[in-house]
mmCIF file of N, CA and C in Angstrom:
data_model
loop_
_atom_site.group_PDB
_atom_site.id
_atom_site.type_symbol
_atom_site.label_atom_id
_atom_site.label_comp_id
_atom_site.label_asym_id
_atom_site.label_seq_id
_atom_site.Cartn_x
_atom_site.Cartn_y
_atom_site.Cartn_z
ATOM 1 N N MET A 28 48.486 71.755 -49.814
ATOM 2 C CA MET A 28 47.408 70.819 -50.002
ATOM 3 C C MET A 28 46.673 71.291 -51.616
ATOM 4 N N ALA A 29 46.184 70.083 -52.205
ATOM 5 C CA ALA A 29 45.487 70.130 -53.626
ATOM 6 C C ALA A 29 43.805 71.295 -53.103
ATOM 7 N N GLU A 30 43.717 72.263 -53.938
ATOM 8 C CA GLU A 30 42.692 72.721 -54.139
ATOM 9 C C GLU A 30 41.369 72.129 -53.905
ATOM 10 N N ASP A 31 41.443 70.852 -54.914
ATOM 11 C CA ASP A 31 40.681 69.919 -55.137
ATOM 12 C C ASP A 31 40.239 69.190 -53.784
ATOM 13 N N LYS A 32 41.049 69.208 -52.962
ATOM 14 C CA LYS A 32 41.053 68.281 -51.712
ATOM 15 C C LYS A 32 40.378 69.119 -50.232
ATOM 16 N N ILE A 33 40.492 70.742 -50.777
ATOM 17 C CA ILE A 33 39.795 71.065 -49.199
ATOM 18 C C ILE A 33 38.465 71.659 -49.811
ATOM 19 N N SER A 34 38.005 71.723 -48.712
ATOM 20 C CA SER A 34 36.857 71.771 -48.615
ATOM 21 C C SER A 34 35.775 72.359 -47.342
ATOM 22 N N ALA A 35 34.815 72.707 -46.595
ATOM 23 C CA ALA A 35 34.414 72.907 -45.504
ATOM 24 C C ALA A 35 34.026 72.057 -44.697
ATOM 25 N N ALA A 36 34.712 70.875 -44.941
ATOM 26 C CA ALA A 36 34.331 69.914 -43.552
ATOM 27 C C ALA A 36 35.609 70.194 -43.085
ATOM 28 N N VAL A 37 37.022 70.697 -43.473
ATOM 29 C CA VAL A 37 37.555 71.334 -42.594
ATOM 30 C C VAL A 37 37.257 72.246 -41.355
ATOM 31 N N LEU A 38 36.526 72.573 -41.609
ATOM 32 C CA LEU A 38 35.571 73.212 -40.049
ATOM 33 C C LEU A 38 34.794 72.461 -39.393
ATOM 34 N N ASP A 39 34.551 71.257 -39.705
ATOM 35 C CA ASP A 39 34.034 70.645 -38.691
ATOM 36 C C ASP A 39 34.986 69.653 -37.725
ATOM 37 N N ARG A 40 35.977 69.276 -38.486
ATOM 38 C CA ARG A 40 37.067 68.903 -37.959
ATOM 39 C C ARG A 40 37.755 69.078 -37.281
ATOM 40 N N LEU A 41 37.636 71.297 -37.365
ATOM 41 C CA LEU A 41 38.487 72.395 -36.413
ATOM 42 C C LEU A 41 37.492 71.900 -35.586
ATOM 43 N N TYR A 42 36.496 71.925 -35.292
ATOM 44 C CA TYR A 42 35.072 71.928 -33.894
ATOM 45 C C TYR A 42 35.357 70.721 -33.303
ATOM 46 N N ALA A 43 35.756 69.575 -33.948
ATOM 47 C CA ALA A 43 36.060 68.260 -33.669
ATOM 48 C C ALA A 43 37.448 68.447 -32.184
ATOM 49 N N THR A 44 37.850 69.139 -32.683
ATOM 50 C CA THR A 44 39.506 69.338 -32.280
ATOM 51 C C THR A 44 39.262 70.036 -30.963
ATOM 52 N N VAL A 45 38.704 71.370 -31.200
ATOM 53 C CA VAL A 45 38.275 72.275 -30.374
ATOM 54 C C VAL A 45 37.279 71.213 -29.088
ATOM 55 N N GLN A 46 36.653 70.575 -29.587
ATOM 56 C CA GLN A 46 35.297 69.703 -28.541
ATOM 57 C C GLN A 46 36.573 69.082 -27.621
ATOM 58 N N ALA A 47 37.615 68.147 -28.606
ATOM 59 C CA ALA A 47 38.499 66.959 -27.566
ATOM 60 C C ALA A 47 39.607 67.638 -26.858
ATOM 61 N N ARG A 48 39.649 68.893 -26.855
ATOM 62 C CA ARG A 48 40.776 70.114 -25.878
ATOM 63 C C ARG A 48 40.573 70.542 -24.670
ATOM 64 N N LYS A 49 38.907 70.511 -25.081
ATOM 65 C CA LYS A 49 37.980 71.260 -23.544
ATOM 66 C C LYS A 49 38.808 71.212 -22.756
ATOM 67 N N GLY A 50 38.759 69.982 -21.966
ATOM 68 C CA GLY A 50 39.247 69.480 -20.740
ATOM 69 C C GLY A 50 40.900 69.121 -20.831
ATOM 70 N N ALA A 51 41.753 69.989 -21.739
ATOM 71 C CA ALA A 51 42.915 69.301 -21.528
ATOM 72 C C ALA A 51 43.527 69.956 -20.794
ATOM 73 N N ASP A 52 44.561 70.275 -20.601
ATOM 74 C CA ASP A 52 45.718 70.620 -19.969
ATOM 75 C C ASP A 52 45.600 72.723 -19.925
ATOM 76 N N PRO A 53 45.312 73.321 -19.758
ATOM 77 C CA PRO A 53 45.720 74.536 -19.935
ATOM 78 C C PRO A 53 47.001 75.615 -19.764
ATOM 79 N N GLU A 54 48.010 74.185 -19.519
ATOM 80 C CA GLU A 54 49.865 74.983 -19.519
ATOM 81 C C GLU A 54 50.321 74.141 -20.545
ATOM 82 N N THR A 55 49.537 72.869 -21.711
ATOM 83 C CA THR A 55 50.211 72.575 -22.768
ATOM 84 C C THR A 55 49.008 73.061 -24.204
ATOM 85 N N SER A 56 47.467 73.791 -23.257
ATOM 86 C CA SER A 56 46.781 73.319 -25.232
ATOM 87 C C SER A 56 46.176 74.880 -24.638
ATOM 88 N N TYR A 57 46.222 75.604 -26.137
ATOM 89 C CA TYR A 57 45.782 77.130 -26.093
ATOM 90 C C TYR A 57 44.632 76.612 -25.945
ATOM 91 N N THR A 58 43.966 75.899 -26.422
ATOM 92 C CA THR A 58 42.234 76.070 -26.743
ATOM 93 C C THR A 58 41.580 76.040 -25.136
ATOM 94 N N ALA A 59 42.405 75.071 -24.715
ATOM 95 C CA ALA A 59 41.959 74.685 -23.508
ATOM 96 C C ALA A 59 42.385 75.424 -22.742
ATOM 97 N N LYS A 60 43.377 76.226 -22.436
ATOM 98 C CA LYS A 60 43.262 77.744 -22.041
ATOM 99 C C LYS A 60 41.851 79.056 -22.563
ATOM 100 N N LEU A 61 41.735 79.253 -23.227
ATOM 101 C CA LEU A 61 40.759 79.821 -23.516
ATOM 102 C C LEU A 61 40.005 79.611 -22.702
ATOM 103 N N PHE A 62 39.434 78.124 -23.066
ATOM 104 C CA PHE A 62 37.813 77.412 -22.223
ATOM 105 C C PHE A 62 38.400 77.551 -20.703
ATOM 106 N N HIS A 63 39.144 77.420 -20.013
ATOM 107 C CA HIS A 63 39.441 78.262 -18.554
ATOM 108 C C HIS A 63 40.048 79.486 -18.356
ATOM 109 N N ARG A 64 39.869 80.543 -19.635
ATOM 110 C CA ARG A 64 39.702 81.521 -19.295
ATOM 111 C C ARG A 64 38.085 82.569 -18.989
ATOM 112 N N GLY A 65 37.627 81.553 -19.789
ATOM 113 C CA GLY A 65 36.262 81.574 -19.970
ATOM 114 C C GLY A 65 35.264 82.778 -21.198
ATOM 115 N N THR A 66 34.215 82.228 -21.304
ATOM 116 C CA THR A 66 33.320 83.229 -22.315
ATOM 117 C C THR A 66 33.557 84.736 -22.992
ATOM 118 N N ALA A 67 34.052 85.841 -21.776
ATOM 119 C CA ALA A 67 34.638 86.705 -21.974
ATOM 120 C C ALA A 67 35.929 87.060 -22.857
ATOM 121 N N LYS A 68 37.093 85.945 -22.157
ATOM 122 C CA LYS A 68 37.600 86.251 -22.858
ATOM 123 C C LYS A 68 38.086 85.760 -24.230
ATOM 124 N N ILE A 69 37.231 84.656 -24.611
ATOM 125 C CA ILE A 69 37.011 84.131 -25.699
ATOM 126 C C ILE A 69 36.427 84.807 -26.733
ATOM 127 N N ALA A 70 34.978 85.538 -26.482
ATOM 128 C CA ALA A 70 34.595 86.855 -27.234
ATOM 129 C C ALA A 70 35.388 87.431 -27.343
ATOM 130 N N GLN A 71 36.387 88.327 -26.234
ATOM 131 C CA GLN A 71 37.593 89.338 -26.786
ATOM 132 C C GLN A 71 38.579 89.027 -28.088
ATOM 133 N N LYS A 72 39.246 87.766 -27.875
ATOM 134 C CA LYS A 72 39.796 87.045 -28.899
ATOM 135 C C LYS A 72 38.885 86.839 -30.149
ATOM 136 N N VAL A 73 37.808 86.808 -30.721
ATOM 137 C CA VAL A 73 37.084 86.665 -31.822
ATOM 138 C C VAL A 73 36.848 88.065 -32.429
ATOM 139 N N GLY A 74 36.058 88.917 -31.178
ATOM 140 C CA GLY A 74 36.787 90.413 -31.599
ATOM 141 C C GLY A 74 38.030 90.830 -31.740
ATOM 142 N N GLU A 75 39.320 90.646 -31.542
ATOM 143 C CA GLU A 75 40.359 90.545 -31.851
ATOM 144 C C GLU A 75 40.279 90.351 -33.587
ATOM 145 N N GLU A 76 40.415 88.572 -33.622
ATOM 146 C CA GLU A 76 40.338 88.516 -34.797
ATOM 147 C C GLU A 76 39.747 89.172 -36.072
ATOM 148 N N ALA A 77 38.783 88.955 -35.835
ATOM 149 C CA ALA A 77 37.745 89.939 -36.332
ATOM 150 C C ALA A 77 38.160 91.423 -36.700
ATOM 151 N N VAL A 78 38.893 91.751 -36.055
ATOM 152 C CA VAL A 78 39.507 93.202 -36.305
ATOM 153 C C VAL A 78 40.747 93.227 -37.049
ATOM 154 N N GLU A 79 41.599 92.091 -37.077
ATOM 155 C CA GLU A 79 42.525 91.708 -37.843
ATOM 156 C C GLU A 79 42.118 91.623 -38.871
ATOM 157 N N THR A 80 41.439 90.804 -39.490
ATOM 158 C CA THR A 80 40.766 90.359 -40.287
ATOM 159 C C THR A 80 40.446 92.014 -41.062
ATOM 160 N N VAL A 81 39.606 92.448 -41.086
ATOM 161 C CA VAL A 81 39.365 93.613 -41.524
ATOM 162 C C VAL A 81 40.215 94.356 -41.629
ATOM 163 N N ILE A 82 41.604 95.129 -40.944
ATOM 164 C CA ILE A 82 42.336 95.407 -41.142
ATOM 165 C C ILE A 82 43.445 94.910 -42.623
ATOM 166 N N GLU A 83 43.687 93.905 -42.700
ATOM 167 C CA GLU A 83 44.125 93.199 -43.481
ATOM 168 C C GLU A 83 43.299 92.969 -44.834
ATOM 169 N N ALA A 84 42.098 92.876 -44.709
ATOM 170 C CA ALA A 84 41.104 93.585 -46.108
ATOM 171 C C ALA A 84 41.501 94.376 -46.834
ATOM 172 N N VAL A 85 41.354 96.106 -45.931
ATOM 173 C CA VAL A 85 41.484 97.505 -46.187
ATOM 174 C C VAL A 85 42.402 97.352 -46.829
ATOM 175 N N ARG A 86 44.081 96.858 -46.360
ATOM 176 C CA ARG A 86 45.060 96.795 -46.815
ATOM 177 C C ARG A 86 45.126 96.536 -48.296
ATOM 178 N N GLY A 87 43.962 95.247 -48.677
ATOM 179 C CA GLY A 87 44.779 94.111 -49.049
ATOM 180 C C GLY A 87 45.671 93.353 -49.799
ATOM 181 N N ASP A 88 46.249 92.780 -48.280
ATOM 182 C CA ASP A 88 46.726 91.963 -48.644
ATOM 183 C C ASP A 88 45.977 90.448 -48.520
ATOM 184 N N LYS A 89 45.842 90.045 -49.487
ATOM 185 C CA LYS A 89 44.993 88.796 -49.591
ATOM 186 C C LYS A 89 45.408 87.616 -48.532
ATOM 187 N N ALA A 90 47.130 87.386 -48.476
ATOM 188 C CA ALA A 90 47.492 85.892 -47.695
ATOM 189 C C ALA A 90 46.839 86.284 -46.252
ATOM 190 N N ALA A 91 47.245 87.899 -45.811
ATOM 191 C CA ALA A 91 46.996 88.455 -44.632
ATOM 192 C C ALA A 91 45.740 87.662 -44.362
ATOM 193 N N VAL A 92 44.848 88.553 -44.871
ATOM 194 C CA VAL A 92 43.401 88.192 -45.093
ATOM 195 C C VAL A 92 42.857 86.490 -44.948
ATOM 196 N N ALA A 93 43.806 85.946 -45.857
ATOM 197 C CA ALA A 93 43.253 84.782 -45.121
ATOM 198 C C ALA A 93 43.647 84.048 -44.165
ATOM 199 N N SER A 94 44.614 84.593 -43.448
ATOM 200 C CA SER A 94 45.674 83.751 -42.501
ATOM 201 C C SER A 94 44.847 84.270 -40.939
ATOM 202 N N GLU A 95 44.147 85.802 -40.812
ATOM 203 C CA GLU A 95 43.400 86.541 -39.633
ATOM 204 C C GLU A 95 42.131 85.789 -40.149
ATOM 205 N N SER A 96 41.700 85.102 -41.538
ATOM 206 C CA SER A 96 40.321 84.434 -41.608
ATOM 207 C C SER A 96 40.179 83.188 -40.566
ATOM 208 N N ALA A 97 41.733 82.638 -40.468
ATOM 209 C CA ALA A 97 41.768 81.330 -40.480
ATOM 210 C C ALA A 97 42.053 81.465 -38.699
ATOM 211 N N ASP A 98 42.586 82.380 -38.261
ATOM 212 C CA ASP A 98 42.243 82.944 -36.992
ATOM 213 C C ASP A 98 41.175 82.873 -36.022
ATOM 214 N N LEU A 99 40.084 83.992 -37.359
ATOM 215 C CA LEU A 99 39.018 84.236 -36.962
ATOM 216 C C LEU A 99 38.547 82.677 -36.389
ATOM 217 N N LEU A 100 38.305 81.937 -37.569
ATOM 218 C CA LEU A 100 37.200 81.051 -37.759
ATOM 219 C C LEU A 100 37.893 80.095 -36.723
ATOM 220 N N TYR A 101 38.869 79.743 -36.180
ATOM 221 C CA TYR A 101 39.334 78.563 -34.924
ATOM 222 C C TYR A 101 38.668 79.619 -33.666
ATOM 223 N N HIS A 102 38.833 81.162 -33.138
ATOM 224 C CA HIS A 102 38.136 81.679 -32.264
ATOM 225 C C HIS A 102 37.184 81.358 -32.516
ATOM 226 N N LEU A 103 36.012 81.337 -33.052
ATOM 227 C CA LEU A 103 34.757 81.105 -33.638
ATOM 228 C C LEU A 103 34.519 79.833 -32.556
ATOM 229 N N MET A 104 35.234 79.200 -33.940
ATOM 230 C CA MET A 104 34.596 77.853 -33.342
ATOM 231 C C MET A 104 34.903 77.508 -31.625
ATOM 232 N N VAL A 105 35.672 78.333 -30.946
ATOM 233 C CA VAL A 105 36.057 77.790 -29.418
ATOM 234 C C VAL A 105 34.801 78.677 -28.717
ATOM 235 N N LEU A 106 34.379 79.447 -29.653
ATOM 236 C CA LEU A 106 33.270 80.933 -28.994
ATOM 237 C C LEU A 106 32.228 79.366 -29.334
ATOM 238 N N TRP A 107 31.511 78.897 -30.182
ATOM 239 C CA TRP A 107 30.782 77.938 -30.172
ATOM 240 C C TRP A 107 30.558 77.120 -29.399
ATOM 241 N N ALA A 108 31.997 76.196 -29.403
ATOM 242 C CA ALA A 108 31.821 75.132 -28.715
ATOM 243 C C ALA A 108 31.687 75.784 -27.276
ATOM 244 N N ASP A 109 32.054 76.849 -26.547
ATOM 245 C CA ASP A 109 32.024 77.253 -24.981
ATOM 246 C C ASP A 109 30.159 77.425 -25.121
ATOM 247 N N ALA A 110 29.665 77.819 -25.695
ATOM 248 C CA ALA A 110 28.357 77.863 -26.213
ATOM 249 C C ALA A 110 27.383 77.422 -26.017
ATOM 250 N N GLY A 111 28.044 75.829 -26.230
ATOM 251 C CA GLY A 111 26.911 74.662 -26.408
ATOM 252 C C GLY A 111 26.692 74.711 -27.806
ATOM 253 N N LEU A 112 27.012 75.257 -29.415
ATOM 254 C CA LEU A 112 26.568 75.323 -30.040
ATOM 255 C C LEU A 112 27.444 74.534 -31.099
ATOM 256 N N GLU A 113 26.145 73.514 -31.819
ATOM 257 C CA GLU A 113 27.600 72.726 -32.812
ATOM 258 C C GLU A 113 27.390 73.347 -34.217
ATOM 259 N N PRO A 114 28.381 73.331 -34.998
ATOM 260 C CA PRO A 114 28.571 73.724 -36.038
ATOM 261 C C PRO A 114 27.247 73.902 -37.205
ATOM 262 N N ALA A 115 26.584 72.396 -36.723
ATOM 263 C CA ALA A 115 25.831 72.190 -38.244
ATOM 264 C C ALA A 115 24.247 73.205 -37.912
ATOM 265 N N GLU A 116 24.281 73.697 -36.257
ATOM 266 C CA GLU A 116 22.658 74.684 -35.958
ATOM 267 C C GLU A 116 23.612 75.825 -36.894
ATOM 268 N N VAL A 117 24.636 76.199 -37.150
ATOM 269 C CA VAL A 117 24.932 77.247 -37.754
ATOM 270 C C VAL A 117 24.698 77.036 -39.809
ATOM 271 N N TRP A 118 25.037 76.024 -39.922
ATOM 272 C CA TRP A 118 25.033 75.774 -41.492
ATOM 273 C C TRP A 118 23.867 75.769 -41.284
ATOM 274 N N GLU A 119 22.571 75.178 -40.497
ATOM 275 C CA GLU A 119 21.334 75.131 -40.709
ATOM 276 C C GLU A 119 20.791 77.082 -40.737
ATOM 277 N N LYS A 120 21.217 77.658 -40.566
ATOM 278 C CA LYS A 120 21.288 78.800 -40.468
ATOM 279 C C LYS A 120 21.448 79.612 -42.004
ATOM 280 N N LEU A 121 22.261 78.874 -42.215
ATOM 281 C CA LEU A 121 22.663 79.521 -43.585
ATOM 282 C C LEU A 121 22.071 78.654 -44.594
ATOM 283 N N ALA A 122 21.587 77.711 -44.252
ATOM 284 C CA ALA A 122 21.305 77.014 -45.271
ATOM 285 C C ALA A 122 19.829 77.680 -45.880
ATOM 286 N N GLN A 123 18.960 77.867 -44.286
ATOM 287 C CA GLN A 123 17.792 78.778 -44.282
ATOM 288 C C GLN A 123 17.700 80.183 -45.141
ATOM 289 N N ARG A 124 18.708 80.255 -44.897
ATOM 290 C CA ARG A 124 18.656 81.889 -45.787
ATOM 291 C C ARG A 124 19.662 81.819 -47.057
ATOM 292 N N GLU A 125 19.835 80.241 -47.608
ATOM 293 C CA GLU A 125 19.991 80.490 -49.354
ATOM 294 C C GLU A 125 18.906 80.711 -49.372
ATOM 295 N N GLY A 126 19.563 81.694 -50.969
ATOM 296 C CA GLY A 126 18.544 81.749 -52.285
ATOM 297 C C GLY A 126 17.859 83.166 -51.526
ATOM 298 N N THR A 127 18.032 83.175 -50.607
ATOM 299 C CA THR A 127 17.183 84.753 -49.742
ATOM 300 C C THR A 127 18.010 86.491 -49.816
ATOM 301 N N SER A 128 17.725 87.264 -50.725
ATOM 302 C CA SER A 128 18.229 88.121 -50.473
ATOM 303 C C SER A 128 18.509 89.085 -49.060
ATOM 304 N N GLY A 129 19.809 89.393 -49.131
ATOM 305 C CA GLY A 129 20.346 89.691 -47.549
ATOM 306 C C GLY A 129 19.305 90.628 -47.190
ATOM 307 N N ILE A 130 18.444 91.402 -48.189
ATOM 308 C CA ILE A 130 17.748 92.933 -47.441
ATOM 309 C C ILE A 130 16.546 92.139 -46.822
ATOM 310 N N ALA A 131 16.015 91.229 -47.978
ATOM 311 C CA ALA A 131 14.757 90.363 -47.369
ATOM 312 C C ALA A 131 14.880 89.567 -46.104
ATOM 313 N N GLU A 132 16.172 88.789 -45.776
ATOM 314 C CA GLU A 132 16.284 88.393 -44.770
ATOM 315 C C GLU A 132 16.385 89.126 -42.996
ATOM 316 N N LYS A 133 17.377 90.377 -43.477
ATOM 317 C CA LYS A 133 16.954 91.363 -42.575
ATOM 318 C C LYS A 133 15.648 92.011 -42.119
ATOM 319 N N LYS A 134 14.985 92.319 -43.217
ATOM 320 C CA LYS A 134 13.656 92.577 -42.765
ATOM 321 C C LYS A 134 12.729 91.269 -42.100
ATOM 322 N N ALA A 135 13.080 90.648 -42.823
ATOM 323 C CA ALA A 135 12.176 89.306 -42.194
ATOM 324 C C ALA A 135 12.259 88.901 -40.606
ATOM 325 N N ARG A 136 13.769 89.187 -40.022
ATOM 326 C CA ARG A 136 14.474 89.134 -38.737
ATOM 327 C C ARG A 136 13.695 90.045 -38.080
ATOM 328 N N LYS A 137 13.302 90.959 -38.312
ATOM 329 C CA LYS A 137 12.954 92.573 -37.397
ATOM 330 C C LYS A 137 11.429 92.572 -37.764
ATOM 331 N N ALA A 138 10.637 91.949 -38.246
ATOM 332 C CA ALA A 138 9.318 91.629 -37.891
ATOM 333 C C ALA A 138 8.425 90.111 -36.819
#
């Protein structure tokens, strides 16, 4: 795919696909199988994919980091859908933090 045609909108499309598979047959859909297994299993998968992403980053394998990041984002979308959280809610949080120092933002959360 040409780089100029790829955008963050792919995440919204992925979320829509995840939502559409929520009630699918767990025997034929990995996404449905995750929902069927419950929040704890979904959260476990997010953790596993995060660790795998970090490992590849430490190894310095850019292609593997991209691949593991895609897996992580997919599982995160499943977790969001399971929690009833829409991506727009996360995008809003990011927009609120935009232009704010990470240090200042963390201090504000503690206040």
